[in-house]
Short mmCIF file of C-alpha atoms in Angstrom, two decimals:
data_model
loop_
_atom_site.label_atom_id
_atom_site.label_comp_id
_atom_site.label_asym_id
_atom_site.label_seq_id
_atom_site.Cartn_x
_atom_site.Cartn_y
_atom_site.Cartn_z
CA UNK A 154 116.20 146.80 169.77
CA UNK A 155 119.02 145.15 167.81
CA UNK A 156 121.83 144.62 170.37
CA UNK A 157 124.60 144.40 167.77
CA UNK A 158 123.48 147.62 166.11
CA UNK A 159 123.41 149.46 169.42
CA UNK A 160 126.84 148.15 170.43
CA UNK A 161 128.43 149.21 167.12
CA UNK A 162 126.68 152.59 167.27
CA UNK A 163 127.78 153.22 170.86
CA UNK A 164 131.39 152.30 170.01
CA UNK A 165 131.40 154.64 167.02
CA UNK A 166 129.94 157.48 169.07
CA UNK A 167 132.56 157.01 171.78
CA UNK A 168 135.31 157.24 169.16
CA UNK A 169 133.85 160.47 167.75
CA UNK A 170 133.50 161.95 171.23
CA UNK A 171 137.13 161.14 171.89
CA UNK A 172 138.19 163.10 168.79
CA UNK A 173 135.84 165.92 169.71
CA UNK A 174 137.28 166.20 173.20
CA UNK A 175 140.80 166.25 171.80
CA UNK A 176 139.93 169.16 169.51
CA UNK A 177 137.52 170.97 171.83
CA UNK A 178 138.17 174.70 171.77
CA UNK A 179 140.41 174.37 168.72
CA UNK A 180 137.97 173.63 165.89
CA UNK A 181 134.41 174.94 165.60
CA UNK A 182 131.86 172.14 165.75
CA UNK A 183 130.39 172.70 162.31
CA UNK A 184 133.83 172.69 160.70
CA UNK A 185 134.90 169.77 162.89
CA UNK A 186 132.22 167.65 161.21
CA UNK A 187 133.74 168.33 157.80
CA UNK A 188 137.24 167.44 158.93
CA UNK A 189 136.23 164.19 160.61
CA UNK A 190 134.24 163.02 157.60
CA UNK A 191 137.03 164.04 155.21
CA UNK A 192 139.61 162.12 157.23
CA UNK A 193 137.28 159.11 157.40
CA UNK A 194 137.06 159.21 153.63
CA UNK A 195 140.83 159.43 153.25
CA UNK A 196 141.32 156.42 155.51
CA UNK A 197 138.61 154.45 153.76
CA UNK A 198 139.78 154.89 150.17
CA UNK A 199 143.36 154.15 151.27
CA UNK A 200 142.28 150.84 152.77
CA UNK A 201 139.90 150.14 149.91
CA UNK A 202 142.69 150.56 147.35
CA UNK A 203 145.17 148.48 149.34
CA UNK A 204 142.59 145.68 149.71
CA UNK A 205 141.84 145.78 145.98
CA UNK A 206 145.52 145.43 145.03
CA UNK A 207 146.03 142.67 147.60
CA UNK A 208 143.22 140.64 146.03
CA UNK A 209 145.19 140.53 142.76
CA UNK A 210 148.37 139.30 144.44
CA UNK A 211 149.51 136.35 146.51
CA UNK A 212 148.37 135.90 150.10
CA UNK A 213 150.16 138.18 152.52
CA UNK A 214 150.90 140.88 149.93
CA UNK A 215 151.02 144.37 151.47
CA UNK A 216 150.55 147.24 149.04
CA UNK A 217 151.42 149.77 151.74
CA UNK A 218 154.96 148.32 151.97
CA UNK A 219 155.75 148.78 148.25
CA UNK A 220 158.11 151.54 147.07
CA UNK A 221 156.16 154.28 145.27
CA UNK A 222 158.21 153.75 142.10
CA UNK A 223 157.22 150.09 141.95
CA UNK A 224 153.53 150.88 142.43
CA UNK A 225 153.63 153.50 139.67
CA UNK A 226 153.95 150.75 137.08
CA UNK A 227 150.42 149.63 137.97
CA UNK A 228 148.89 153.13 138.07
CA UNK A 229 147.06 152.97 134.72
CA UNK A 230 145.40 149.64 135.45
CA UNK A 231 144.36 150.69 138.97
CA UNK A 232 142.86 153.98 137.74
CA UNK A 233 140.96 152.19 135.00
CA UNK A 234 139.45 149.81 137.53
CA UNK A 235 139.05 151.96 140.67
CA UNK A 236 138.92 155.45 139.14
CA UNK A 237 141.77 156.81 141.30
CA UNK A 238 145.30 156.06 142.46
CA UNK A 239 147.22 156.56 145.71
CA UNK A 240 150.96 155.72 145.91
CA UNK A 241 151.80 153.50 148.89
CA UNK A 242 153.68 156.33 150.66
CA UNK A 243 150.53 158.48 150.51
CA UNK A 244 148.16 155.94 152.03
CA UNK A 245 146.49 156.97 155.28
CA UNK A 246 148.37 154.31 157.22
CA UNK A 247 151.81 155.51 156.12
CA UNK A 248 151.09 159.24 156.42
CA UNK A 249 149.66 158.65 159.89
CA UNK A 250 152.74 156.69 160.95
CA UNK A 251 154.91 159.75 160.14
CA UNK A 252 152.40 162.42 161.18
CA UNK A 253 153.68 163.26 164.66
CA UNK A 254 157.21 163.85 163.31
CA UNK A 255 156.12 165.67 160.13
CA UNK A 256 156.61 169.41 160.64
CA UNK A 257 154.86 170.00 157.33
CA UNK A 258 151.96 167.61 157.84
CA UNK A 259 149.46 170.15 156.51
CA UNK A 260 151.35 170.42 153.23
CA UNK A 261 151.84 166.66 153.08
CA UNK A 262 148.10 166.10 153.36
CA UNK A 263 147.34 168.88 150.87
CA UNK A 264 149.64 167.22 148.34
CA UNK A 265 148.08 163.80 148.97
CA UNK A 266 144.57 165.17 148.43
CA UNK A 267 145.59 167.00 145.25
CA UNK A 268 147.22 163.81 144.01
CA UNK A 269 144.10 161.72 144.57
CA UNK A 270 141.90 164.17 142.65
CA UNK A 271 144.54 164.60 139.91
CA UNK A 272 144.80 160.84 139.41
CA UNK A 273 141.29 160.91 137.93
CA UNK A 274 141.89 163.79 135.50
CA UNK A 275 141.02 162.83 131.95
CA UNK A 276 139.39 159.62 133.15
CA UNK A 277 135.69 158.62 133.19
CA UNK A 278 135.86 159.06 136.97
CA UNK A 279 137.03 162.70 136.81
CA UNK A 280 133.68 164.27 137.72
CA UNK A 281 133.23 161.85 140.61
CA UNK A 282 136.53 162.89 142.24
CA UNK A 283 136.70 166.58 141.36
CA UNK A 284 136.58 168.75 144.49
CA UNK A 285 136.02 165.89 146.92
CA UNK A 286 138.46 167.40 149.43
CA UNK A 287 137.35 170.99 148.85
CA UNK A 288 135.95 171.30 152.38
CA UNK A 289 139.09 169.84 153.98
CA UNK A 290 141.34 172.90 153.99
CA UNK A 291 144.46 171.84 155.89
CA UNK A 292 145.79 175.41 155.79
CA UNK A 293 142.66 177.02 157.19
CA UNK A 294 142.97 179.19 160.32
CA UNK A 295 139.93 177.22 161.53
CA UNK A 296 142.42 174.44 162.35
CA UNK A 297 144.76 176.77 164.26
CA UNK A 298 146.43 180.16 164.11
CA UNK A 299 149.89 178.78 163.33
CA UNK A 300 151.21 175.91 161.23
CA UNK A 301 152.31 174.14 164.41
CA UNK A 302 148.81 174.41 165.91
CA UNK A 303 147.19 173.18 162.70
CA UNK A 304 149.51 170.21 162.49
CA UNK A 305 148.95 169.33 166.14
CA UNK A 306 145.22 169.23 165.51
CA UNK A 307 145.67 167.22 162.32
CA UNK A 308 147.72 164.65 164.28
CA UNK A 309 144.92 164.39 166.87
CA UNK A 310 142.39 163.98 164.07
CA UNK A 311 144.40 161.26 162.33
CA UNK A 312 144.99 159.46 165.63
CA UNK A 313 141.28 159.45 166.40
CA UNK A 314 140.20 158.24 162.97
CA UNK A 315 142.94 155.58 162.97
CA UNK A 316 141.60 154.17 166.23
CA UNK A 317 138.05 153.78 164.91
CA UNK A 318 137.06 150.17 164.41
CA UNK A 319 135.15 150.66 161.17
CA UNK A 320 135.69 147.34 159.41
CA UNK A 321 134.01 146.87 156.04
CA UNK A 322 130.59 148.36 155.42
CA UNK A 323 129.06 145.03 154.43
CA UNK A 324 130.13 143.53 157.77
CA UNK A 325 128.55 146.27 159.88
CA UNK A 326 125.04 146.17 161.29
CA UNK A 327 124.98 149.96 161.08
CA UNK A 328 125.87 152.39 158.30
CA UNK A 329 129.11 153.60 159.95
CA UNK A 330 129.61 156.70 157.83
CA UNK A 331 125.95 157.65 157.82
CA UNK A 332 125.70 157.10 161.55
CA UNK A 333 128.80 159.21 162.12
CA UNK A 334 127.24 161.95 159.99
CA UNK A 335 123.95 161.86 161.91
CA UNK A 336 125.73 161.84 165.27
CA UNK A 337 127.94 164.77 164.29
CA UNK A 338 124.89 166.73 163.11
CA UNK A 339 123.24 166.09 166.46
CA UNK A 340 126.31 167.20 168.37
CA UNK A 341 126.90 170.46 166.57
CA UNK A 342 124.15 171.57 164.19
CA UNK A 343 121.95 173.30 166.76
CA UNK A 344 124.82 175.37 168.15
CA UNK A 345 125.85 176.30 164.62
CA UNK A 346 122.35 177.48 163.77
CA UNK A 347 121.87 174.86 161.07
CA UNK A 348 119.28 172.15 160.63
CA UNK A 349 120.54 168.63 160.05
CA UNK A 350 117.14 167.62 158.73
CA UNK A 351 117.87 169.14 155.33
CA UNK A 352 121.07 167.12 154.92
CA UNK A 353 120.40 163.75 156.48
CA UNK A 354 117.42 161.41 156.78
CA UNK A 355 117.59 159.16 159.88
CA UNK A 356 118.55 155.65 158.90
CA UNK A 357 115.37 154.12 160.28
CA UNK A 358 113.19 156.42 158.15
CA UNK A 359 115.45 155.70 155.17
CA UNK A 360 114.93 151.98 155.63
CA UNK A 361 111.14 152.35 155.79
CA UNK A 362 111.07 154.45 152.61
CA UNK A 363 113.34 152.03 150.78
CA UNK A 364 111.37 148.96 151.84
CA UNK A 365 108.22 150.61 150.51
CA UNK A 366 109.83 151.75 147.24
CA UNK A 367 111.27 148.29 146.56
CA UNK A 368 108.38 146.22 147.90
CA UNK A 369 107.80 142.99 146.01
CA UNK A 370 111.07 143.30 144.08
CA UNK A 371 114.34 141.42 144.40
CA UNK A 372 116.07 143.97 142.16
CA UNK A 373 115.45 147.37 140.54
CA UNK A 374 117.00 149.11 137.56
CA UNK A 375 118.03 152.32 139.36
CA UNK A 376 117.44 154.17 142.62
CA UNK A 377 116.93 157.94 142.44
CA UNK A 378 116.65 160.84 144.91
CA UNK A 379 116.05 164.35 143.49
CA UNK A 380 117.22 166.01 146.72
CA UNK A 381 119.79 163.48 147.85
CA UNK A 382 121.61 165.35 150.63
CA UNK A 383 124.41 163.13 151.91
CA UNK A 384 122.99 160.11 150.07
CA UNK A 385 121.69 158.17 153.07
CA UNK A 386 118.40 157.35 151.36
CA UNK A 387 120.00 156.16 148.15
CA UNK A 388 122.43 153.91 149.94
CA UNK A 389 119.83 152.21 152.08
CA UNK A 390 118.95 150.18 148.97
CA UNK A 391 122.26 148.36 149.45
CA UNK A 392 121.12 147.07 152.84
CA UNK A 393 117.61 146.26 151.62
CA UNK A 394 118.31 144.72 148.19
CA UNK A 395 122.07 144.28 147.98
CA UNK A 396 124.38 146.42 145.87
CA UNK A 397 124.36 144.12 142.85
CA UNK A 398 120.55 144.12 142.79
CA UNK A 399 120.48 147.82 141.97
CA UNK A 400 121.41 146.91 138.43
CA UNK A 401 122.27 150.28 136.87
CA UNK A 402 123.28 152.17 139.99
CA UNK A 403 122.45 155.14 142.17
CA UNK A 404 121.36 158.55 140.89
CA UNK A 405 120.75 161.81 142.71
CA UNK A 406 120.99 165.58 142.60
CA UNK A 407 121.91 168.03 145.35
CA UNK A 408 121.90 171.83 145.31
CA UNK A 409 124.28 172.40 148.25
CA UNK A 410 127.97 172.10 147.24
CA UNK A 411 129.24 170.85 150.60
CA UNK A 412 126.51 168.23 150.87
CA UNK A 413 127.05 167.24 147.24
CA UNK A 414 130.69 166.50 148.10
CA UNK A 415 129.62 164.52 151.16
CA UNK A 416 127.21 162.46 149.07
CA UNK A 417 129.92 161.46 146.61
CA UNK A 418 132.24 160.62 149.51
CA UNK A 419 129.42 158.56 151.03
CA UNK A 420 129.12 156.54 147.83
CA UNK A 421 132.79 155.59 147.95
CA UNK A 422 132.58 154.83 151.66
CA UNK A 423 129.86 152.32 150.87
CA UNK A 424 132.06 150.59 148.30
CA UNK A 425 130.04 151.92 145.35
CA UNK A 426 132.50 152.34 142.47
CA UNK A 427 132.60 155.55 140.45
CA UNK A 428 130.84 153.96 137.46
CA UNK A 429 127.91 152.82 139.62
CA UNK A 430 126.69 156.24 140.76
CA UNK A 431 125.84 159.57 139.19
CA UNK A 432 125.43 162.41 141.68
CA UNK A 433 124.85 165.82 140.11
CA UNK A 434 125.15 169.35 141.48
CA UNK A 435 122.36 171.83 140.84
CA UNK A 436 118.70 172.76 141.30
CA UNK A 437 116.60 169.73 140.43
CA UNK A 438 113.41 171.75 139.98
CA UNK A 439 114.75 174.12 137.34
CA UNK A 440 117.86 172.39 135.96
CA UNK A 441 117.48 168.62 136.37
CA UNK A 442 120.59 166.68 135.34
CA UNK A 443 119.25 163.20 134.68
CA UNK A 444 116.92 163.54 131.70
CA UNK A 445 118.87 160.81 129.91
CA UNK A 446 118.69 158.42 132.87
CA UNK A 447 115.00 158.44 133.76
CA UNK A 448 112.69 156.64 134.31
CA UNK A 449 113.59 155.20 137.70
CA UNK A 450 112.05 152.10 139.22
CA UNK A 451 112.59 153.22 142.83
CA UNK A 452 112.47 156.86 143.96
CA UNK A 453 113.07 157.77 147.60
CA UNK A 454 113.29 161.33 148.83
CA UNK A 455 113.09 163.69 151.78
CA UNK A 456 113.05 167.03 149.93
CA UNK A 457 113.29 170.34 151.83
CA UNK A 458 109.97 171.47 153.23
CA UNK A 459 108.16 174.50 151.82
CA UNK A 460 111.19 176.21 150.27
CA UNK A 461 110.95 178.97 147.69
CA UNK A 462 111.43 178.16 144.00
CA UNK A 463 110.94 179.91 140.65
CA UNK A 464 107.41 178.61 140.06
CA UNK A 465 105.16 180.94 138.06
CA UNK A 466 107.91 183.58 138.09
CA UNK A 467 109.56 181.51 135.34
CA UNK A 468 106.97 181.33 132.53
CA UNK A 469 108.79 178.45 130.84
CA UNK A 470 108.17 176.04 133.70
CA UNK A 471 104.44 175.60 133.00
CA UNK A 472 105.47 173.90 129.74
CA UNK A 473 108.01 171.65 131.46
CA UNK A 474 106.82 168.05 130.86
CA UNK A 475 107.23 167.33 134.55
CA UNK A 476 104.78 170.04 135.68
CA UNK A 477 102.54 170.62 132.64
CA UNK A 478 100.14 167.68 133.23
CA UNK A 479 98.72 169.27 136.39
CA UNK A 480 98.07 172.52 134.52
CA UNK A 481 99.41 174.59 137.41
CA UNK A 482 102.71 175.07 139.24
CA UNK A 483 103.40 174.71 142.94
CA UNK A 484 103.36 178.13 144.68
CA UNK A 485 106.66 180.07 144.47
CA UNK A 486 106.84 180.08 148.27
CA UNK A 487 106.20 176.34 148.64
CA UNK A 488 108.05 173.97 146.29
CA UNK A 489 106.81 170.73 147.90
CA UNK A 490 104.49 169.69 145.08
CA UNK A 491 107.11 170.62 142.49
CA UNK A 492 109.26 167.82 143.93
CA UNK A 493 106.24 165.49 143.96
CA UNK A 494 105.40 166.19 140.30
CA UNK A 495 109.07 165.76 139.35
CA UNK A 496 109.14 162.35 141.04
CA UNK A 497 105.93 161.26 139.33
CA UNK A 498 107.22 162.31 135.91
CA UNK A 499 110.45 160.34 136.30
CA UNK A 500 108.90 157.23 137.85
CA UNK A 501 108.98 154.04 135.80
CA UNK A 502 105.70 152.32 134.90
CA UNK A 503 106.55 149.53 137.33
CA UNK A 504 107.97 151.94 139.90
CA UNK A 505 107.16 153.26 143.36
CA UNK A 506 108.10 156.62 144.85
CA UNK A 507 108.17 157.18 148.63
CA UNK A 508 108.50 160.87 149.54
CA UNK A 509 108.64 162.49 152.99
CA UNK A 510 106.31 165.51 152.93
CA UNK A 511 105.34 168.46 155.10
CA UNK A 512 101.75 167.78 156.31
CA UNK A 513 100.43 171.18 155.23
CA UNK A 514 100.54 170.26 151.55
CA UNK A 515 97.79 167.69 152.10
CA UNK A 516 95.10 170.16 153.11
CA UNK A 517 96.09 173.66 151.97
CA UNK A 518 94.07 175.31 149.21
CA UNK A 519 95.03 177.21 146.06
CA UNK A 520 97.48 175.71 143.61
CA UNK A 521 98.32 172.86 145.98
CA UNK A 522 94.66 171.76 146.10
CA UNK A 523 94.54 171.74 142.29
CA UNK A 524 97.68 169.59 142.10
CA UNK A 525 96.21 167.18 144.66
CA UNK A 526 93.09 166.94 142.50
CA UNK A 527 95.18 166.07 139.46
CA UNK A 528 97.12 163.42 141.38
CA UNK A 529 93.97 161.80 142.76
CA UNK A 530 92.10 161.96 139.45
CA UNK A 531 95.16 160.44 137.71
CA UNK A 532 95.20 157.59 140.25
CA UNK A 533 98.80 158.48 141.13
CA UNK A 534 98.48 158.34 144.92
CA UNK A 535 98.91 154.89 146.44
CA UNK A 536 99.01 155.86 150.10
CA UNK A 537 99.67 158.52 152.72
CA UNK A 538 101.32 157.45 155.97
CA UNK A 539 101.28 159.70 159.04
CA UNK A 540 104.62 159.42 160.87
CA UNK A 541 105.35 160.26 164.52
CA UNK A 542 106.64 163.72 165.39
CA UNK A 543 110.25 164.46 166.42
CA UNK A 544 111.78 161.87 164.06
CA UNK A 545 114.03 164.33 162.23
CA UNK A 546 116.86 166.35 163.72
CA UNK A 547 116.09 170.06 163.93
CA UNK A 548 112.30 169.77 163.61
CA UNK A 549 109.44 168.54 165.80
CA UNK A 550 106.99 168.35 162.89
CA UNK A 551 105.05 165.12 162.40
CA UNK A 552 105.77 164.49 158.72
CA UNK A 553 104.03 162.14 156.29
CA UNK A 554 105.10 159.71 153.59
CA UNK A 555 103.41 160.19 150.22
CA UNK A 556 103.57 157.04 148.11
CA UNK A 557 103.11 157.27 144.35
CA UNK A 558 102.68 154.21 142.14
CA UNK A 559 102.06 153.69 138.46
CA UNK A 560 99.94 150.78 137.32
CA UNK A 561 97.73 150.63 140.42
CA UNK A 562 95.12 147.87 140.33
CA UNK A 563 92.46 149.81 142.20
CA UNK A 564 91.24 153.39 142.36
CA UNK A 565 91.58 153.91 146.09
CA UNK A 566 94.07 155.49 148.48
CA UNK A 567 95.31 153.93 151.71
CA UNK A 568 95.56 156.26 154.70
CA UNK A 569 97.67 154.85 157.54
CA UNK A 570 98.09 156.45 160.95
CA UNK A 571 101.52 155.41 162.29
CA UNK A 572 101.87 158.44 164.56
CA UNK A 573 102.33 156.23 167.64
CA UNK A 574 104.76 153.76 166.05
CA UNK A 575 107.96 154.85 167.79
CA UNK A 576 109.96 154.81 170.99
CA UNK A 577 111.11 157.90 172.84
CA UNK A 578 114.88 158.49 172.95
CA UNK A 579 115.78 161.51 175.13
CA UNK A 580 113.85 164.40 173.51
CA UNK A 581 113.31 162.71 170.16
CA UNK A 582 111.37 159.76 168.77
CA UNK A 583 112.78 156.83 166.85
CA UNK A 584 111.44 154.00 164.71
CA UNK A 585 112.46 150.56 165.93
CA UNK A 586 112.84 147.53 163.69
CA UNK A 587 109.43 146.38 164.95
CA UNK A 588 107.88 149.77 164.10
CA UNK A 589 109.32 149.65 160.57
CA UNK A 590 108.03 146.11 160.07
CA UNK A 591 104.54 147.00 161.34
CA UNK A 592 104.19 150.10 159.15
CA UNK A 593 105.47 148.24 156.08
CA UNK A 594 103.18 145.28 156.78
CA UNK A 595 100.03 147.38 157.21
CA UNK A 596 100.80 149.46 154.12
CA UNK A 597 101.39 146.35 152.02
CA UNK A 598 98.21 144.66 153.30
CA UNK A 599 96.16 147.55 151.89
CA UNK A 600 93.18 146.86 154.14
CA UNK A 601 91.11 148.85 156.59
CA UNK A 602 92.20 148.53 160.22
CA UNK A 603 90.03 150.18 162.88
CA UNK A 604 91.59 153.41 164.15
CA UNK A 605 94.76 152.78 162.08
CA UNK A 606 94.11 152.40 158.36
CA UNK A 607 91.39 153.30 155.86
CA UNK A 608 91.21 152.29 152.20
CA UNK A 609 89.29 155.17 150.66
CA UNK A 610 87.84 155.21 147.11
CA UNK A 611 88.94 158.20 145.03
CA UNK A 612 85.32 159.37 144.85
CA UNK A 613 85.23 159.70 148.65
CA UNK A 614 88.49 161.67 148.57
CA UNK A 615 86.89 163.96 146.01
CA UNK A 616 83.93 164.39 148.36
CA UNK A 617 86.38 165.55 151.02
CA UNK A 618 87.65 168.33 148.75
CA UNK A 619 90.68 166.23 147.75
CA UNK A 620 92.14 166.42 151.23
CA UNK A 621 94.92 163.87 151.69
CA UNK A 622 95.28 164.34 155.45
CA UNK A 623 95.25 161.03 157.27
CA UNK A 624 93.16 162.51 160.08
CA UNK A 625 90.31 163.15 157.63
CA UNK A 626 89.84 159.41 157.11
CA UNK A 627 91.29 157.58 160.13
CA UNK A 628 89.62 158.33 163.45
CA UNK A 629 91.75 157.75 166.56
CA UNK A 630 90.46 155.29 169.09
CA UNK A 631 88.49 156.85 171.93
CA UNK A 632 90.35 155.65 175.01
CA UNK A 633 88.12 157.45 177.48
CA UNK A 634 86.32 155.25 180.01
CA UNK A 635 82.87 154.19 178.77
CA UNK A 636 80.04 155.50 180.94
CA UNK A 637 76.65 153.75 181.38
CA UNK A 638 74.27 156.72 181.37
CA UNK A 639 71.28 154.74 182.75
CA UNK A 640 73.33 153.34 185.61
CA UNK A 641 74.70 156.81 186.32
CA UNK A 642 71.17 158.26 186.37
CA UNK A 643 70.05 155.51 188.76
CA UNK A 644 73.02 156.23 191.04
CA UNK A 645 72.19 159.93 191.03
CA UNK A 646 68.52 159.22 191.82
CA UNK A 647 69.51 156.92 194.69
CA UNK A 648 71.89 159.54 196.02
CA UNK A 649 69.18 162.23 195.86
CA UNK A 650 66.72 159.92 197.65
CA UNK A 651 69.26 159.13 200.33
CA UNK A 652 69.95 162.85 200.78
CA UNK A 653 66.20 163.48 201.20
CA UNK A 654 65.93 160.73 203.80
CA UNK A 655 68.92 162.07 205.73
CA UNK A 656 67.45 165.59 205.57
CA UNK A 657 64.15 164.28 207.00
CA UNK A 658 65.96 162.48 209.83
CA UNK A 659 67.97 165.61 210.55
CA UNK A 660 64.82 167.73 210.68
CA UNK A 661 63.31 165.35 213.26
CA UNK A 662 66.48 165.45 215.37
CA UNK A 663 66.61 169.27 215.28
CA UNK A 664 62.93 169.48 216.28
CA UNK A 665 63.54 167.18 219.25
CA UNK A 666 66.46 169.30 220.41
CA UNK A 667 64.41 172.47 220.21
CA UNK A 668 61.38 170.96 221.95
CA UNK A 669 62.66 168.34 224.38
CA UNK A 670 60.02 165.99 225.86
CA UNK A 671 59.35 166.82 229.57
#
């Protein structure tokens, strides 16, 4: 286990717990998550802007100390470069310094947030900033019944976020924002009746998917996720390849408004400028927003499992170029293969897609079996990897990774059983760095490994009814003790003979007792 990662993660978690304890009983857990992440974002873009301005000035320059009127003269240039503007007096640092004495702190923050979004109006960055603070309602009764109570909680929130030692993303071993998001989901999602799995992919799984999707490449044109959630999968490419090696940026679509806002915030928190990402709001399956941006060289996704979608209830979809090749649509009650077909359609000829899938889609019949047949016959499936169970928050299901590749050199599918590649952490399982490396290595080797991997010709998959279940091709090792049947039979025979001899001796002894010799 990486010691530095664990130290940074533990420190971040302690800081979040401290804020949580300060607000316990005042703010519902689910809403608390939104407020913490919103305040983190406010602090980050304040520091990001101040650092940017300082880089253009002499050493020791402090943007936060400038009068607002002086800074206004540079507004146009800053907005053109960064996409937004914050006057020095509205920076997190300065508002926090006055917070405890500000009887109208809620209104102060509301004005600051409006000003940040308004600074992008009419600019190319407008869509990237619109509504970013929509879930941070400083006048909500969720923060307190009175203005005084709300402001007291806002002061506690600002104090807690100010004390976090976040540093710069590129200097951290962990993804600070993403880790905060995952930790907050774990703290509160179950009590709120919500599943964090649909919003956030654990960072270790994200890294495995990204390493697979970018294997053999030092750069890619674009990274895409059709169900991007908070963006954790997209952003893992920064750690794996480096931001500048994703040449044309990060693209994704998300149907949930709150999570869509979080994803855009996450982009900024990872120092991805507004012109380097395009996150859209809407239903990818019926109203995809990136027709003009595909194809994508790397696609990574953890789409929602077995959700309902329009399917055959919308007669136009069978003619959609994404779904038409298979000649049939995914069932209306199970959209999994609709996401798969969408990814295949938008994958570049040199690209790889790594998709987390519900295991049922690999063996169920009906329309799903027909789509599997098309994928296998089209040589679209590179591999299926069985993951351990309990990797994702809110579900114990042992999911799989479906890997699609164009331009395959063979007509076979690799089936890899990685169900034991994990360590147990409390009631969940987790991939270690060693686990990730082993799974990636064995996938890339593309060779049979007894009881772990099988490279199966497409004809053999056809013979199995186009099942793509790993268990149909990889047999687990029999760890039961081997038994020598002949030796066992000999032992039994010897035991029986010994019993017979003892019985004979006993009969003699009993006879002597009954008829003693005079």
